[in-house]
Coordinates of C-alpha atoms in Angstrom, one line a residue:
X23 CA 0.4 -31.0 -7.9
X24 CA 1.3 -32.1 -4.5
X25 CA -0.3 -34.2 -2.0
X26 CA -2.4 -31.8 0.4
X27 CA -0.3 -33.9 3.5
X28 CA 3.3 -32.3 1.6
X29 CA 1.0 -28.7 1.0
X30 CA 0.0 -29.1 5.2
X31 CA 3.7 -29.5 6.3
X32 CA 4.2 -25.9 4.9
X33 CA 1.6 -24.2 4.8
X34 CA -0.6 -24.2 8.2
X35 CA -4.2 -25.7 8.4
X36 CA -5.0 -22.5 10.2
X37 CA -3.8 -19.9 7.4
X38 CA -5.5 -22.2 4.9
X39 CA -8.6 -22.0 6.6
X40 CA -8.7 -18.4 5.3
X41 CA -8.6 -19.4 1.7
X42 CA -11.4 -22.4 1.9
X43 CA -14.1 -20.4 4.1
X44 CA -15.8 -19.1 1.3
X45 CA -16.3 -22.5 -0.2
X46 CA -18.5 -23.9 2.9
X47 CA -22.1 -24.2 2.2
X48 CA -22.5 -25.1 6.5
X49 CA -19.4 -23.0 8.3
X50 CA -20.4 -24.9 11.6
X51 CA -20.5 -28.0 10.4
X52 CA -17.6 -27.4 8.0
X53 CA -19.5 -28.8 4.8
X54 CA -18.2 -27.6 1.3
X55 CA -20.0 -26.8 -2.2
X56 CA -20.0 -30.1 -4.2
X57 CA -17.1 -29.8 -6.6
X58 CA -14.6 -27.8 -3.9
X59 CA -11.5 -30.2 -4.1
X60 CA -8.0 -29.3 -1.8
X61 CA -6.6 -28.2 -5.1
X62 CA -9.6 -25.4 -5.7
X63 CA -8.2 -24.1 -1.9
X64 CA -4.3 -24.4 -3.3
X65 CA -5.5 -22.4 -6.3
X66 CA -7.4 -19.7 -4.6
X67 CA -4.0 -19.3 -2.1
X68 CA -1.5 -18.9 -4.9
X69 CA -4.0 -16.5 -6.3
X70 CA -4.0 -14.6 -3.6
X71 CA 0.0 -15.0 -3.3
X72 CA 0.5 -13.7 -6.9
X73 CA -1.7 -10.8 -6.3
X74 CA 0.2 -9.7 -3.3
X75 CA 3.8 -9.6 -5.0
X76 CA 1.9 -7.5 -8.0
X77 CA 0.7 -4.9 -5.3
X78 CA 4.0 -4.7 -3.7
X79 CA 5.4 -3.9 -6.8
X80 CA 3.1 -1.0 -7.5
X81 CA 3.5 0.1 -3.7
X82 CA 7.2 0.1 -3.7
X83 CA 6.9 2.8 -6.6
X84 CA 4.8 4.5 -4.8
X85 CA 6.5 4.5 -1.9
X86 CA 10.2 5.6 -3.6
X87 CA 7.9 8.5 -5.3
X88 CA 6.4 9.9 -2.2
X89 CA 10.5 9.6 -0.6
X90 CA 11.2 11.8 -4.0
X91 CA 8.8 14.5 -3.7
X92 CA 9.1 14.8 0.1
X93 CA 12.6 15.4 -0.2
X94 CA 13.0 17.2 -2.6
X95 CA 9.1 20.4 -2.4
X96 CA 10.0 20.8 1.4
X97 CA 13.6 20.8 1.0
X98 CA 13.6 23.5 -1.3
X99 CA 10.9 25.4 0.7
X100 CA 11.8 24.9 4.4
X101 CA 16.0 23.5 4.2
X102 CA 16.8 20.1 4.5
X103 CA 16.4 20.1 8.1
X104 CA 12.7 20.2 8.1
X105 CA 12.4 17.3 9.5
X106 CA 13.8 18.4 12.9
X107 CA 11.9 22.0 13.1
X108 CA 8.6 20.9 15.5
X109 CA 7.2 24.3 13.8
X110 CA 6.8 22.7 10.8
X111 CA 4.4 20.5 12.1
X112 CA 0.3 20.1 13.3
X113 CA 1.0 18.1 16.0
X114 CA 4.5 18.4 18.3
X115 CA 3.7 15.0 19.8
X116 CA 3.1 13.3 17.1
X117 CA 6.5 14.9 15.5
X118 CA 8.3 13.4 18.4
X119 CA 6.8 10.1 18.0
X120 CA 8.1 10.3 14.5
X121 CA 11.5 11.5 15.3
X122 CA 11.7 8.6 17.8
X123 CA 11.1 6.0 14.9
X124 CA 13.6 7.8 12.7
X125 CA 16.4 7.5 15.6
X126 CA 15.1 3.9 15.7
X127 CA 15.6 3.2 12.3
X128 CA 19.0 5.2 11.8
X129 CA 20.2 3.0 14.9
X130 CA 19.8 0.3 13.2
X131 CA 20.4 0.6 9.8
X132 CA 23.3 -1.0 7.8
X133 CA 23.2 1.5 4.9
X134 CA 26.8 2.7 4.2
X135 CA 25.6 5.9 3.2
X136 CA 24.4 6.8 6.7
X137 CA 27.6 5.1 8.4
X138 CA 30.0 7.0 6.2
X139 CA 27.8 10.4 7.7
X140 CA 28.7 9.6 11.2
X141 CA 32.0 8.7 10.3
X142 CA 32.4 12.1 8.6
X143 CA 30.0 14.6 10.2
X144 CA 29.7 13.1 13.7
X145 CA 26.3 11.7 15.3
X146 CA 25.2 14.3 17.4
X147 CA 22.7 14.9 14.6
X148 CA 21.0 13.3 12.3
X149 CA 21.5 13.2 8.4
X150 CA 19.3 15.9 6.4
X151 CA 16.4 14.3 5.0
X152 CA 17.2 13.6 2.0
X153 CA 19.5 11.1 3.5
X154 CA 17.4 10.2 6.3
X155 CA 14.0 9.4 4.4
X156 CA 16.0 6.8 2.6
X157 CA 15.4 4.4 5.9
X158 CA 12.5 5.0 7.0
X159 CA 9.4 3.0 6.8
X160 CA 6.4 4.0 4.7
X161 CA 4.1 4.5 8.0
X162 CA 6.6 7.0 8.9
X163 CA 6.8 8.6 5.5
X164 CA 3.0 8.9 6.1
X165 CA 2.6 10.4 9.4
X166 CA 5.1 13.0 8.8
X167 CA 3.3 14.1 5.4
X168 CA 0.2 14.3 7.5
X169 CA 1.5 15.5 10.3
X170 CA 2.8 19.3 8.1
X171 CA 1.2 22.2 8.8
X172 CA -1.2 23.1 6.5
X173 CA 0.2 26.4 5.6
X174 CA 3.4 24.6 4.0
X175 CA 2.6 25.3 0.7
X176 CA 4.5 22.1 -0.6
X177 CA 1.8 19.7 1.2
X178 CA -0.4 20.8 -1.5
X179 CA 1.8 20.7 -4.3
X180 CA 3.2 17.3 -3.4
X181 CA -0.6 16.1 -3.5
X182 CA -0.6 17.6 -6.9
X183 CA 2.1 15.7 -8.1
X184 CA 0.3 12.7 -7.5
X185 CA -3.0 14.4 -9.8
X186 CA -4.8 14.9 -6.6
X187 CA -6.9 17.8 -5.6
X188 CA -4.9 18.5 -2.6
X189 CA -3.2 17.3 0.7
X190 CA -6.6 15.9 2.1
X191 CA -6.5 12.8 -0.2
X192 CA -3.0 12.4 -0.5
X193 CA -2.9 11.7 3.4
X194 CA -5.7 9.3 3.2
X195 CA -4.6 7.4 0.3
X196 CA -1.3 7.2 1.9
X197 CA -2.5 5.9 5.0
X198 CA -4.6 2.9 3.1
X199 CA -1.9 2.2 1.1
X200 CA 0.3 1.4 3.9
X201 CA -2.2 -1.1 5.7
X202 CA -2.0 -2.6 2.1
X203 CA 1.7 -2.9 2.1
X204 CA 1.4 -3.8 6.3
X205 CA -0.8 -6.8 5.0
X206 CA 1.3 -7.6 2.2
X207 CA 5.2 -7.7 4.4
X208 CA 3.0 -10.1 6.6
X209 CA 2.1 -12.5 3.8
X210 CA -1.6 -12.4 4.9
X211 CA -4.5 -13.0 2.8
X212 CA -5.3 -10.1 0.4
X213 CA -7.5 -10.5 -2.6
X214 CA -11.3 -10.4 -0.7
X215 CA -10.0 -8.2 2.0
X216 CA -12.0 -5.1 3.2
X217 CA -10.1 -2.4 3.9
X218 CA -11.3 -0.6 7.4
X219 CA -9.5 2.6 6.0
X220 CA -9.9 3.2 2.5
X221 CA -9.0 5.6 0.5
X222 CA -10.6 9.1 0.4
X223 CA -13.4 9.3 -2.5
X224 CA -12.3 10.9 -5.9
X225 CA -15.0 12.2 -7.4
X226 CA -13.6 14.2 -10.5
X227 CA -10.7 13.9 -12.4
X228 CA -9.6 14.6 -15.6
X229 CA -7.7 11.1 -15.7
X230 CA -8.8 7.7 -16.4
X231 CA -10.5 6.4 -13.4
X232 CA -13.5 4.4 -12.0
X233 CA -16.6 5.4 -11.3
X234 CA -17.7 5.6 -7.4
X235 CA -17.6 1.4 -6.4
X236 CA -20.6 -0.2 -4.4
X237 CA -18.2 -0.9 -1.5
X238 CA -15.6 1.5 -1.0
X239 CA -13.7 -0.6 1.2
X240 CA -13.4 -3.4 -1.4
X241 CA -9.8 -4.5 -3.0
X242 CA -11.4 -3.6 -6.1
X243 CA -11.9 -0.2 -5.2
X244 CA -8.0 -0.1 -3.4
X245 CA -6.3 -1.4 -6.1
X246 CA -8.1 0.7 -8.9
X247 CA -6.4 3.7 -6.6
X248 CA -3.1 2.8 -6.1
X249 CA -3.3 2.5 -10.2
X250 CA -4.1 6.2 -10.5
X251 CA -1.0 6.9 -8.6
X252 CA 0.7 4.4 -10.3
X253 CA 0.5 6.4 -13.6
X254 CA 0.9 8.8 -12.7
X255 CA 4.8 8.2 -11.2
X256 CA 5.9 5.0 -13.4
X257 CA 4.9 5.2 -16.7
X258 CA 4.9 1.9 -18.6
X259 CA 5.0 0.1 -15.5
X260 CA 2.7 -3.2 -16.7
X261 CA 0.9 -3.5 -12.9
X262 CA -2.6 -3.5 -14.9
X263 CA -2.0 -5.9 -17.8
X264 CA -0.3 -8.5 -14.9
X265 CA -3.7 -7.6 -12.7
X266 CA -5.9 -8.0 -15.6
X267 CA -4.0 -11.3 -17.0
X268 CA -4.1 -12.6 -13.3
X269 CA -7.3 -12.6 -12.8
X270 CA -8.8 -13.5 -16.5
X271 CA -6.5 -16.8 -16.0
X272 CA -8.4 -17.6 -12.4
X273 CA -11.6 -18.6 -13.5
X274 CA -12.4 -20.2 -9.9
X275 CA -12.1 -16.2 -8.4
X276 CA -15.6 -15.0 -7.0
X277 CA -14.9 -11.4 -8.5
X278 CA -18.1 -10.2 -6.2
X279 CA -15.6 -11.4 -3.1
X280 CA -13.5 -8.4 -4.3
X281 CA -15.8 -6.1 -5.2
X282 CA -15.3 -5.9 -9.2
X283 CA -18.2 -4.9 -11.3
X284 CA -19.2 -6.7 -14.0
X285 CA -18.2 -3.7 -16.2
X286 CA -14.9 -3.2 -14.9
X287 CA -13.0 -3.7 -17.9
X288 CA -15.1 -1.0 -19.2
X289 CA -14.1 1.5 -16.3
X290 CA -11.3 4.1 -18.4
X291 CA -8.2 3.1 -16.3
X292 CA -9.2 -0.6 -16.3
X293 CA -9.4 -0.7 -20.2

């Protein structure tokens, strides 16, 4: 292992600061717990570094899954020019706000699929959606599922796809998963993070799942849904043997910090 000087001239004091504060015994005085060496903080940070490229895996399934079923229920129910009809949408200002960061993003984009559009159709107006939801983000893929009108019948089924009860939960879940994928493109901290948004409570199922956690706003209780969804869309994907291994290997992690029971290898989707 390196010298913590060759650690400091890459990684900042101040975002390792994040990693050791749960190791002082006096914050204001900046004492650690006897034992805490530099490499305990190193360890704890490449923890936390591992466990963010596992999520974004998971979350980029997700993510190409909710593109898929967007596409393809309101397609088939409303055309594939949904996107631009306001009447399809709650909210007109919010639709607007969305079509704004859809012109942003096909303004900018280098994908030769959309260029070879222009080229051929002109770009008076935009692609159909199942060209256009290729490019945008997944905050937009997001507000626009929330953003349908209730009556759409396709909101619902969509929700279903993902074993949910209906478009209620799908919207929240999609919304905490995107601050989870926000956090992760930024490279900040994730493993003891509350979540100020989690995900809407699922109380019954008829699929492996957890029971209600102590802190709903724990990473334990965030990444245990975004594993429902996960199998849900990517069978065999491995996410919760490389979670499970993970953390088993990282005997210094303060499991409490991210809100995992004791019992949580004896919660059905954790086993």
């Amino acid at each position: 292992m390196g010298t913590a000087k060759e650690f400091l001239r890459n990684i900042s004091y101040f975002r390792l600061q994040g990693f050791w504060w749960e190791f002082h015994i006096d914050k204001e005085n900046h004492k650690f717990r006897a034992g805490i060496r530099f490499e305990t903080i190193i360890n704890l940070y490449t923890f936390d570094s591992k466990f963010r490229l596992i999520l974004f895996d998971a979350l980029e399934r997700i993510e190409v899954a909710i593109r898929t079923k967007l596409v393809y229920y309101l397609s088939i129910e409303l055309g594939q020019w949904w996107i631009e009809n306001e009447s399809n949408f709650y909210s007109k200002e919010f639709h607007q706000e969305s079509l704004s960061e859809i012109d942003k993003e096909l303004s900018r984009t280098k994908e030769i699929f959309i260029k070879s559009h222009y080229r051929k159709y002109g770009d008076n107006y935009r692609p159909p959606a199942y060209k256009t939801l290729e490019i945008v983000s997944f905050g937009c893929l997001s507000k626009l599922y929330s953003n349908l009108n209730h009556t759409i019948k396709a909101k619902d089924r969509i929700a279903k796809e993902f074993n949910l009860p209906n478009h209620h939960f799908l919207r929240s879940w999609l919304k905490t998963f995107n601050i989870v994928r926000n956090i992760i493109t930024h490279h900040s901290r994730i493993w003891n993070r509350n979540i100020d948004s989690p995900p809407r409570l699922l109380y019954k199922t008829e699929y492996d799942f957890i029971d209600s956690p102590k802190n709903e706003n724990s990473m334990y209780h965030c990444m245990s849904y975004i594993l429902y969804i996960l199998n849900k869309v990517s069978a065999g994907h491995g996410i919760k043997e490389r979670i499970i291994i993970l953390i088993e290997d990282s005997d210094f992690i303060n499991l409490t910090e991210m809100g995992i029971p004791d019992d949580w290898r004896d919660q059905n989707i954790w086993k």
